[in-house]
Amino acid sequence: DTGVSQNPRHKITKRGQNVTFRCDPISEHNRLYWYRQTLGQGPEFLTYFQNEAQLEKSRLLSDRFSAERPKGSFSTLEIQRTEQGDSAMYLCASSQTSGGVDTQYFGPGTRLTVL
Amino acid sequence: AQSVTQLDSQVPVFEEAPVELRCNYSSSVSVYLFWYVQYPNQGLQLLLKYLSGSTLVKGINGFEAEFNKSQTSFHLRKPSVHISDTAEYFCAVSDLPLRRNQGGKLIFGQGTELSVKP
């Protein structure tokens, strides 16, 4: 068990470019969450998957954002036509649900800077 | 709608002193409560969680928290802090799942920066 990993750790891009982040959850965890954290704020929920199904999306997730988890393992988060307001830390978390509450384990995050 | 308020944005304290980080939540349903810690340039690490049962919850690194339903609070405490406890602390709430596939997304407070001075 190596924990949740995220790549890249840092990404600098120019406004208007597309970026993609990857999250590898803890093995056998069936749920995967994406959060966004801006400076001085707590993380905000974006979306989550149970296995390969995307079951909930936040209103924060505009149509420029898309997330996938094609085989129920790793997930990607893509931002198209990036804007300066997209600059933030993007956090991934995974959990194994057993019918009740699940405990989420977080990765180190991907810090995005849009110039 | 659920919300979490962390009453102090910054808490400076001297080493070996006790500390309390305050958290209040608002929810119309039963909730689960969590405290996470975030060290610089790292992800969040779970300190402790309240699911049900005893209202006093013990976590890692000597931290504990008390769930108070009447005051809708979940304050985090440590009797004696170390320099290494310097970090950002987040309180979070999650709904009790009502449906099988209903997610347990976390709603976080804005965080409290704990600064431990020698």
Short mmCIF file of C-alpha atoms in Angstrom, two decimals, chain B residues 37-79:
data_model
loop_
_atom_site.label_atom_id
_atom_site.label_comp_id
_atom_site.label_asym_id
_atom_site.label_seq_id
_atom_site.Cartn_x
_atom_site.Cartn_y
_atom_site.Cartn_z
CA VAL B 37 -3.93 18.05 9.18
CA GLN B 38 -2.01 19.46 6.23
CA TYR B 39 1.73 20.06 6.38
CA PRO B 40 3.28 22.48 3.87
CA ASN B 41 3.15 21.23 0.28
CA GLN B 42 1.50 17.99 1.30
CA GLY B 43 -1.93 16.43 1.10
CA LEU B 44 -4.31 16.00 4.02
CA GLN B 45 -3.74 13.41 6.72
CA LEU B 46 -6.60 12.13 8.86
CA LEU B 47 -6.17 12.96 12.55
CA LEU B 48 -9.44 11.53 13.91
CA LYS B 49 -13.09 11.00 13.12
CA TYR B 50 -16.42 10.85 14.91
CA LEU B 51 -18.94 8.38 13.53
CA SER B 52 -21.09 7.45 16.54
CA GLY B 53 -20.79 6.29 20.13
CA SER B 54 -18.49 7.98 22.61
CA THR B 55 -18.39 11.71 22.12
CA LEU B 56 -14.69 11.88 23.02
CA VAL B 57 -12.58 10.71 20.12
CA LYS B 58 -8.86 10.06 20.31
CA GLY B 59 -6.65 10.39 17.27
CA ILE B 60 -3.05 10.26 16.21
CA ASN B 61 -0.19 12.38 17.55
CA GLY B 62 -1.92 12.88 20.92
CA PHE B 63 -4.90 14.82 19.55
CA GLU B 64 -8.47 14.32 20.71
CA ALA B 65 -11.81 15.92 19.90
CA GLU B 66 -15.18 16.11 21.60
CA PHE B 67 -18.47 15.96 19.74
CA ASN B 68 -21.14 18.19 21.27
CA LYS B 69 -24.45 17.78 19.51
CA SER B 70 -26.31 20.48 21.43
CA GLN B 71 -23.66 23.06 20.58
CA THR B 72 -22.99 21.57 17.12
CA SER B 73 -19.27 21.65 17.86
CA PHE B 74 -16.30 19.35 17.35
CA HIS B 75 -13.31 21.08 18.94
CA LEU B 76 -9.83 19.61 18.62
CA ARG B 77 -7.50 19.57 21.61
CA LYS B 78 -3.99 18.58 22.56
CA PRO B 79 -2.67 18.91 26.12
#
